[in-house]
Amino acid sequence: MSVFSDPRDHPARVTGLLAATPGWSRLAEITAVPDRDTVAALVSEAAKIAEAVVAPLNPIADRTGCRIEAGRVVTPAGYREAYRAIGEAGMLGLEIGEDHGGQGLPIALQAACGPFFEGANPAFMMLAGASRAASHLLAAVADDETAKDWIPRLVSGEWGATICISEPDAGSDVGRIRTRAVKGNDGSWRVSGQKIWISFGDHDVTERIGHCLLARTGDGVGTRGLSLFLVPDTLEGGARNGVIVSRIEEKLGLHGSPTCALSFEEARAMLLGQEGRGLPQLFAMIEQMRLLTACQGLGVAVRATDTAFAYAKDRRQGGAPDERPVAIIEHADVRQQLLAMEARTEILRAAILELGVAMDLARREADEAAAADHAAFVAWALPMAKTFGAEAGFDTASGAIQVLGGAGYTTEWRVEQALRDTRVLAIYEGTSGIQALDFLARRLWREKGRGLIVFLARAAAEIEACRPVDDEAARAAEAIVSRFERLSSEMLALEDTPRAGEAGAMGYLKAGWCALSAWMATRLIVAGSADPALTALPAIARFRLHGLAGEMEAAANEARLPLSRLDEA
């Protein structure tokens, strides 16, 4: 089937790609996972709910935004009802344990279903993302009473949660946090300070809001002495808990998500986990948030690509002047643009499912060595998924505007909103530069490339499996992965001169994504040759492989940027 005639049945593609992910079969061996028909039904249901319940609010939210009345945030009409509806449908707790009110499904299924909601209304879903991440955090570090009290209500949509890290003088540099928590004689904690950039920091969607907050409890400098707290916005009796909304930020996009500045004035708080271990404990949530960012980018990319395809098939321009104009999808330039958008989207989708499965196996694999390998791979791949998921969302929205031309620049088609909404994805949860430093300094230098080694073995196995299906594609992918392996050796040699290595960190991150994309391309080719639901994917994968060799060389050159060039500038 031609890529350009493919109706792009996304639930079927998701189901097929999940089945084609090697780790999924292993997961089925060691734990109960739904069969393919059940997965297909679940993914289809998620797509239907997202389209029927969440998507209609998107233009309304973008147009009306949020406002403060009598000291509280008022959200767009319909938010409260929609949030409870997706909670009642079980979509807020797919992967949360059944003992906490969730469905206990694999993280991979959340990664499969989540992008439908994220693409339908990114602003609205900011509340769901933070609350889901908070559920993971509370399950990992909260005491039993707090976990049993909060997680089921977060999963149902009755309560919501936020992540409160940034302050006026402390963004990514969390060691400069000044918010302080003081323990009283009665053993209770009270928090005072300012927090900014808090998505859904206040709202009228849920009955109660829990702020997962970092505060200083000791005298140590930097990240030492930071502890993690849960600060409810109201007390048990319903009285306000010293949490004051200072303002809602005026933003480029995500108008339907109130980004708040909050003041905490002697607010009662519950310590989560161990005092002084706040930052390490927070990573139980940050891992989920970075995967979420990739899913946000994917959701928007899928929707923007669909919009561009539909428009290109309907819009008629050009051709012989004495005949009916042809659909613009017939023009080679437009076809190339559409194929590039489709290729980035499907490669990202495959990578996200791979990551979700690996996260599940890291938690559920009984073999400790195998579980450690999965965890190392997840840590290695997450900076790339976060960064290039964000870029795919923004760039694909931009590509859709280009295909639509003047129509794309208007609000009618919503792709201009998608562009605005996705610009922040490369900023929050760690900027792209921070992801690049993590990828180089932690994953390559500090861990001696442990995740890289796992990647190379897995990529080699699937490239080999691709040879009987498409030897030319397998050889192209092998060359790209080998080039990245050589570059990794060069970057590893710079460990003793870290500033020189850091000058090329972003190029190295880009090179890593090229290599991972080449691996995913071989998966699309093999899966598409065997699964009728995926027959359009091999052509997409071959198109992507054609451009990856050049992108890899460009990234390698950027990674080898001499530090002197930066210093002389």
XYZ file of C-alpha atoms in Angstrom:
569
model
C 0.000 0.000 0.000
C 1.309 3.464 -0.868
C 2.177 5.774 1.996
C 0.075 8.452 0.338
C -3.046 6.309 0.070
C -2.703 4.893 3.578
C -5.578 5.966 5.848
C -3.150 5.870 8.792
C -5.206 3.853 11.251
C -3.177 4.892 14.269
C -4.589 2.446 16.854
C -3.758 -0.412 14.486
C -0.251 0.954 13.952
C 0.329 1.314 17.680
C -0.886 -2.214 18.327
C 1.257 -3.642 15.554
C 4.381 -1.755 16.582
C 3.973 -2.817 20.196
C 3.704 -6.439 19.096
C 6.858 -5.931 16.991
C 8.829 -4.617 19.977
C 11.056 -7.555 21.031
C 10.771 -6.854 24.749
C 6.974 -7.041 24.647
C 7.038 -10.804 24.116
C 9.479 -11.140 27.019
C 7.203 -9.038 29.190
C 4.331 -11.363 28.317
C 6.435 -14.317 29.486
C 7.070 -12.918 32.951
C 3.839 -11.077 33.759
C 0.226 -10.911 32.696
C -0.207 -8.551 29.759
C -3.268 -8.150 27.527
C -3.394 -10.117 24.286
C -3.272 -8.301 20.966
C -7.035 -8.014 20.592
C -7.354 -6.514 24.064
C -4.502 -4.092 23.404
C -6.176 -3.052 20.154
C -9.473 -2.465 21.947
C -7.795 -0.436 24.700
C -5.841 1.747 22.286
C -8.909 2.299 20.112
C -10.946 3.280 23.157
C -8.262 5.764 24.223
C -8.298 7.310 20.739
C -12.114 7.593 20.791
C -12.257 9.197 24.246
C -9.472 11.621 23.366
C -11.308 12.679 20.213
C -14.773 12.897 21.736
C -14.033 14.315 25.191
C -10.667 16.099 25.129
C -10.175 17.441 21.604
C -13.292 19.681 21.517
C -11.899 21.723 24.417
C -8.643 22.540 22.609
C -9.712 25.595 20.554
C -11.896 26.850 23.398
C -9.036 26.660 25.887
C -6.609 28.341 23.530
C -9.039 31.186 22.922
C -10.290 31.821 26.469
C -7.288 30.803 28.559
C -7.381 30.904 32.360
C -7.945 33.752 34.792
C -7.805 34.559 38.499
C -11.021 35.396 40.339
C -11.103 36.021 44.099
C -7.588 34.602 44.434
C -8.337 31.317 42.632
C -7.719 30.161 39.075
C -10.728 29.664 36.810
C -10.156 27.246 33.907
C -12.043 26.997 30.592
C -15.592 25.672 30.586
C -15.796 21.907 30.358
C -12.442 21.110 31.953
C -13.824 19.688 35.170
C -16.316 17.388 33.456
C -13.773 16.172 30.890
C -11.160 15.437 33.543
C -13.537 13.373 35.624
C -14.687 11.565 32.486
C -11.192 10.385 31.567
C -10.605 9.479 35.198
C -13.767 7.379 35.312
C -12.683 5.710 32.074
C -9.475 4.594 33.818
C -7.218 6.647 31.543
C -5.479 8.504 34.407
C -4.154 5.328 35.974
C -3.509 2.788 33.250
C -0.085 1.852 34.611
C -0.738 2.650 38.295
C -0.960 -0.411 40.545
C -4.358 -1.953 41.193
C -3.734 -1.643 44.925
C -3.803 2.137 44.404
C -6.892 2.230 42.209
C -5.155 1.956 38.833
C -5.403 -0.727 36.176
C -1.940 -2.165 36.822
C -1.076 -2.310 33.117
C 2.451 -1.969 31.714
C 3.968 1.485 31.246
C 4.226 0.575 27.560
C 0.445 0.679 27.289
C 0.377 4.143 28.810
C 2.995 5.118 26.214
C 0.733 3.616 23.554
C -2.454 5.388 24.641
C -1.119 8.659 26.032
C -0.186 10.372 22.736
C -3.825 10.322 21.583
C -4.766 12.509 24.547
C -1.655 14.686 24.313
C -2.300 15.430 20.652
C -5.979 16.160 21.302
C -5.336 18.921 23.843
C -1.772 19.397 25.162
C -2.723 22.186 27.561
C -5.529 20.278 29.266
C -3.388 17.166 29.602
C -0.689 19.012 31.576
C -2.772 18.350 34.696
C -3.035 14.642 33.935
C 0.706 14.346 33.299
C 1.690 15.956 36.575
C -0.869 13.954 38.543
C 0.231 10.660 36.986
C 3.874 11.419 37.743
C 2.936 12.322 41.308
C 1.174 8.963 41.656
C 4.415 7.214 40.716
C 6.333 9.370 43.164
C 3.960 8.752 46.061
C 3.910 5.021 45.364
C 7.716 5.001 45.551
C 8.450 7.203 48.575
C 5.309 8.126 50.544
C 4.221 6.328 53.695
C 1.354 3.866 53.324
C -1.273 6.191 54.780
C -0.394 9.080 52.448
C -0.187 6.804 49.414
C -3.555 5.172 50.140
C -5.150 8.553 50.751
C -3.839 10.338 47.672
C -3.091 7.962 44.801
C -6.620 6.534 44.292
C -8.017 10.075 44.221
C -5.373 11.195 41.730
C -6.192 8.203 39.537
C -9.938 8.873 39.675
C -9.533 12.549 38.793
C -11.030 13.659 42.095
C -7.738 15.293 43.175
C -4.819 16.703 41.199
C -1.110 17.254 41.755
C 1.739 19.513 40.686
C 5.531 19.491 40.631
C 7.015 22.488 42.484
C 10.741 22.772 41.844
C 11.648 26.070 40.139
C 12.046 29.341 42.020
C 12.900 32.897 40.913
C 16.624 32.194 41.460
C 16.616 28.420 40.997
C 15.541 26.795 37.751
C 17.536 23.820 36.520
C 20.121 24.715 39.172
C 18.094 23.195 41.996
C 20.981 23.607 44.414
C 19.963 27.259 44.761
C 16.492 26.491 46.096
C 15.584 28.747 49.032
C 12.132 27.499 49.991
C 12.485 26.147 53.503
C 10.615 23.576 55.558
C 10.745 23.767 59.339
C 9.759 20.987 61.718
C 7.721 22.065 64.723
C 7.838 20.729 68.248
C 4.772 18.633 67.474
C 6.608 16.913 64.628
C 4.661 18.652 61.856
C 6.348 20.450 58.960
C 5.615 23.929 57.612
C 6.870 25.241 54.285
C 7.563 28.843 53.305
C 8.895 30.196 50.035
C 8.140 30.937 46.393
C 7.737 28.552 43.477
C 7.280 29.467 39.798
C 6.442 27.808 36.469
C 3.900 25.517 38.164
C 1.564 23.941 35.608
C -1.973 23.875 37.006
C -0.554 25.375 40.200
C -4.122 26.311 41.037
C -7.400 25.486 39.313
C -11.039 24.534 39.722
C -10.826 21.169 37.960
C -10.308 18.942 41.006
C -11.458 19.241 44.597
C -7.954 19.264 46.040
C -4.398 19.853 44.798
C -1.244 18.269 46.192
C 2.018 20.089 45.523
C 5.059 17.806 45.307
C 7.657 20.265 46.496
C 11.400 20.485 47.103
C 12.401 22.507 50.148
C 15.523 22.993 52.209
C 15.540 21.317 55.612
C 19.225 21.258 56.478
C 22.209 23.572 56.533
C 23.984 21.903 53.628
C 24.677 23.878 50.479
C 23.701 22.901 46.971
C 21.454 19.879 46.684
C 22.387 18.662 50.157
C 19.668 19.318 52.667
C 16.848 19.301 50.117
C 13.833 17.259 51.128
C 10.647 16.309 49.343
C 7.200 17.236 50.629
C 3.553 16.932 49.728
C 1.771 20.210 50.418
C -2.043 20.074 50.035
C -3.706 23.297 48.948
C -6.421 22.723 51.537
C -6.490 21.108 54.966
C -8.739 18.218 55.937
C -11.570 20.539 56.948
C -11.406 22.449 53.676
C -9.564 25.531 54.942
C -6.812 27.005 52.760
C -3.315 25.827 53.648
C -1.167 28.907 53.168
C -0.802 28.423 49.404
C -1.345 31.702 47.557
C -1.553 32.243 43.797
C 0.631 35.229 42.885
C -0.053 35.262 39.141
C -0.696 33.272 35.982
C 2.075 33.601 33.403
C 1.237 35.006 29.965
C 2.725 32.476 27.535
C 3.359 31.815 23.853
C 1.186 28.704 23.931
C -0.581 26.248 26.238
C -3.075 28.999 27.072
C -5.433 26.451 28.576
C -2.822 25.397 31.137
C -2.488 27.874 34.023
C 1.240 28.258 34.693
C 1.297 29.764 38.178
C 3.629 31.497 40.575
C 2.835 30.318 44.100
C 3.725 31.600 47.552
C 3.823 29.157 50.459
C 3.281 30.832 53.816
C 3.731 28.449 56.713
C 1.872 25.800 54.737
C 1.455 22.450 56.448
C 3.408 19.721 54.653
C 3.999 15.983 54.762
C 7.573 14.738 54.420
C 7.957 12.232 51.597
C 10.637 9.624 52.110
C 13.857 10.463 53.903
C 14.808 13.927 55.010
C 17.692 15.280 52.930
C 17.072 12.812 50.079
C 14.598 14.928 48.164
C 16.410 15.222 44.871
C 17.275 11.516 44.393
C 13.708 10.585 45.355
C 12.298 13.068 42.854
C 13.793 11.081 39.986
C 10.997 8.518 40.428
C 8.820 11.234 38.935
C 11.257 12.916 36.548
C 11.739 9.687 34.553
C 7.996 9.567 33.957
C 7.855 13.245 33.038
C 10.573 12.900 30.400
C 8.773 9.996 28.776
C 5.614 12.090 28.932
C 7.329 14.930 27.057
C 8.219 12.520 24.264
C 4.584 11.368 24.174
C 3.417 14.976 24.009
C 5.637 15.594 20.999
C 4.437 12.394 19.340
C 0.770 13.190 19.915
C 1.075 16.624 18.338
C 3.238 15.284 15.480
C 0.663 12.611 14.606
C -2.176 15.122 14.594
C -0.249 17.709 12.580
C 0.794 15.091 10.033
C -2.788 13.887 9.656
C -3.950 17.463 9.123
C -1.302 18.045 6.463
C -2.152 14.803 4.627
C -5.882 15.560 4.656
C -5.357 19.089 3.398
C -2.923 18.015 0.679
C -5.406 15.470 -0.659
C -8.202 18.067 -0.777
C -6.409 21.251 -1.842
C -6.053 21.585 -5.617
C -3.429 23.766 -7.260
C -1.312 23.468 -10.410
C -1.286 21.055 -13.304
C -2.247 21.691 -16.922
C -4.058 25.038 -17.222
C -6.788 23.582 -19.434
C -7.558 20.760 -16.978
C -8.865 20.550 -13.445
C -6.149 21.493 -10.909
C -4.452 18.540 -9.263
C -4.402 17.817 -5.540
C -1.203 19.279 -4.132
C -0.250 15.851 -2.795
C 0.626 15.033 -6.410
C 3.465 17.593 -6.405
C 6.868 16.078 -5.615
C 7.845 18.828 -3.180
C 4.680 18.402 -1.125
C 5.013 14.607 -1.159
C 8.556 14.921 0.117
C 7.459 17.217 2.946
C 4.664 14.866 3.941
C 6.903 11.822 3.861
C 9.498 13.563 6.032
C 6.824 14.380 8.623
C 5.449 10.837 8.544
C 8.929 9.309 8.859
C 9.902 11.347 11.920
C 6.584 10.544 13.542
C 6.700 6.790 13.052
C 10.347 6.477 14.105
C 9.505 8.387 17.279
C 6.484 6.182 17.912
C 8.585 3.033 17.671
C 11.246 4.510 19.976
C 8.690 5.510 22.615
C 7.183 2.021 22.662
C 10.683 0.533 22.955
C 11.361 2.803 25.927
C 8.066 1.980 27.600
C 8.703 -1.744 27.331
C 12.248 -1.331 28.649
C 10.939 0.637 31.636
C 8.528 -2.201 32.384
C 11.243 -4.841 32.111
C 13.587 -2.844 34.323
C 10.954 -3.145 37.064
C 9.579 -6.625 36.428
C 12.461 -8.733 35.113
C 13.478 -11.278 37.752
C 16.985 -11.684 36.361
C 18.906 -8.907 38.114
C 21.503 -8.537 35.383
C 18.848 -8.300 32.687
C 16.858 -5.795 34.746
C 19.991 -3.698 35.212
C 20.597 -3.731 31.451
C 17.067 -2.489 30.819
C 17.493 0.261 33.411
C 20.800 1.326 31.870
C 19.219 1.471 28.423
C 16.303 3.565 29.723
C 18.646 6.054 31.380
C 20.691 6.239 28.159
C 17.730 6.659 25.799
C 15.503 9.028 27.805
C 17.530 12.214 27.093
C 17.165 11.517 23.373
C 13.475 10.625 23.521
C 12.720 13.771 25.506
C 14.759 16.048 23.252
C 13.782 14.695 19.874
C 10.209 13.972 20.861
C 9.974 17.678 21.655
C 11.616 18.612 18.360
C 9.376 16.269 16.374
C 6.261 17.912 17.804
C 7.421 21.444 17.011
C 9.043 20.719 13.651
C 6.110 18.641 12.415
C 3.669 21.387 13.373
C 5.883 23.799 11.442
C 5.944 21.383 8.509
C 2.159 21.166 8.535
C 1.922 24.965 8.359
C 4.220 24.866 5.342
C 2.113 22.260 3.563
C -1.084 24.190 4.258
C 0.519 27.465 3.178
C -1.507 30.545 4.089
C -4.268 28.381 5.520
C -1.814 26.927 7.996
C -1.031 30.378 9.335
C -4.668 30.927 10.290
C -6.379 29.589 13.398
C -8.910 27.561 11.408
C -6.665 24.508 11.036
C -5.109 24.614 14.543
C -1.596 23.764 13.350
C -0.398 27.248 14.288
C -1.628 26.515 17.820
C 0.256 23.218 17.759
C 3.423 25.123 16.905
C 2.917 27.496 19.831
C 1.944 24.765 22.267
C 4.949 22.557 21.529
C 7.726 25.156 21.700
C 8.031 24.670 25.450
C 8.605 20.913 25.181
C 12.311 21.459 24.533
C 12.528 23.660 27.637
C 10.710 22.088 30.565
C 11.782 18.856 32.273
C 15.363 19.841 31.422
C 16.338 21.880 28.367
C 17.894 20.187 25.345
C 21.317 21.374 26.476
C 20.847 19.735 29.862
C 19.748 16.503 28.199
C 22.906 16.599 26.059
C 25.122 17.024 29.125
C 23.321 14.165 30.860
C 23.807 11.958 27.789
C 27.539 12.703 27.667
C 28.644 13.201 31.256
C 26.441 10.682 33.039
C 25.590 8.037 30.480
C 28.922 7.889 28.644
C 31.552 9.153 31.063
C 30.287 8.281 34.526
C 28.577 5.019 33.565
C 31.257 4.116 30.989
C 28.624 3.759 28.303
C 26.730 0.908 29.939
C 23.461 1.896 28.249
C 25.328 2.403 24.989
C 26.611 -1.175 25.136
C 23.055 -2.473 25.600
C 21.884 -0.347 22.678
C 24.628 -1.590 20.362
C 23.774 -5.226 21.089
C 20.037 -4.738 20.543
C 20.504 -2.679 17.398
C 22.906 -5.258 15.944
C 20.399 -8.067 16.520
C 17.555 -6.285 14.726
C 19.762 -5.060 11.901
C 20.804 -8.661 11.346
C 17.149 -9.717 11.316
C 16.485 -7.069 8.659
C 19.029 -8.477 6.185
C 16.802 -11.180 4.684
C 14.011 -8.626 4.255
C 16.037 -5.656 2.956
C 19.806 -6.093 2.878
C 20.421 -2.594 1.519
C 18.524 -1.002 4.405
C 20.313 -3.252 6.910
C 23.706 -2.201 5.561
C 22.713 1.477 5.688
C 21.574 1.147 9.302
C 24.700 -0.791 10.239
C 26.929 1.960 8.827
C 25.082 4.646 10.819
C 25.260 2.710 14.086
C 28.962 1.900 13.505
C 29.676 5.577 12.891
C 28.037 6.443 16.192
C 30.043 3.754 17.993
C 33.283 5.274 16.675
C 32.152 8.746 17.680
C 31.351 7.445 21.175
C 34.939 6.223 21.514
C 36.172 9.677 20.539
C 33.880 11.374 23.057
C 34.837 8.917 25.796
C 38.480 9.925 25.315
C 37.547 13.508 26.266
C 36.502 12.565 29.796
C 39.673 14.057 31.264
C 39.025 17.360 29.458
C 35.316 17.698 30.193
C 34.843 21.243 28.912
C 36.169 20.201 25.512
C 33.711 17.316 25.475
C 30.824 19.481 26.602
C 31.393 21.768 23.613
C 30.224 18.903 21.413
C 27.594 17.426 23.720
C 24.635 18.509 21.616
C 26.186 17.103 18.454
C 26.803 13.829 20.265
C 23.164 13.696 21.405
C 22.002 14.272 17.821
C 24.308 11.516 16.608
C 22.828 9.162 19.191
C 19.331 9.873 17.924
C 20.448 9.194 14.353
C 21.759 5.806 15.449
C 18.626 4.964 17.430
C 16.485 6.084 14.480
C 18.399 3.783 12.135
C 17.708 0.895 14.508
C 13.994 1.743 14.649
C 13.913 2.007 10.849
C 14.950 -1.626 10.511
C 12.181 -2.589 12.913
C 9.606 -0.757 10.792
C 10.844 -2.551 7.671
C 10.686 -6.023 9.201
C 7.356 -5.407 10.953
C 5.812 -3.883 7.857
C 6.764 -6.897 5.777
C 4.878 -9.221 8.099
C 1.930 -7.259 9.526
C -0.885 -6.032 7.217
C -1.560 -3.143 9.591
C 1.979 -1.832 9.029
C 2.427 -2.210 5.275
C 3.016 1.519 4.745
C 5.923 1.647 7.196
C 8.791 0.094 5.187
C 8.676 2.878 2.575
C 8.661 5.441 5.396
C 11.642 3.771 7.051
C 13.664 3.593 3.839
C 13.007 7.279 3.223
C 14.267 8.102 6.716
C 17.372 5.938 6.315
C 18.222 7.784 3.115
C 18.699 11.032 5.046
C 20.204 9.668 8.244
C 23.739 9.116 6.924
C 24.141 12.806 6.130
C 22.563 13.821 9.424
C 24.947 11.526 11.282
C 27.999 13.139 9.668
C 26.679 16.614 10.423
C 26.086 15.623 14.051
C 29.547 14.045 14.322
C 31.132 17.236 12.996
C 29.192 19.262 15.548
C 30.304 16.875 18.309
C 33.935 17.443 17.364
C 33.598 21.221 17.479
C 36.915 22.544 18.837
C 36.522 24.324 22.159
C 38.793 27.062 20.820
C 36.075 28.029 18.321
C 33.700 28.698 21.179
C 36.252 30.546 23.291
C 37.407 32.809 20.476
C 33.799 33.813 19.849
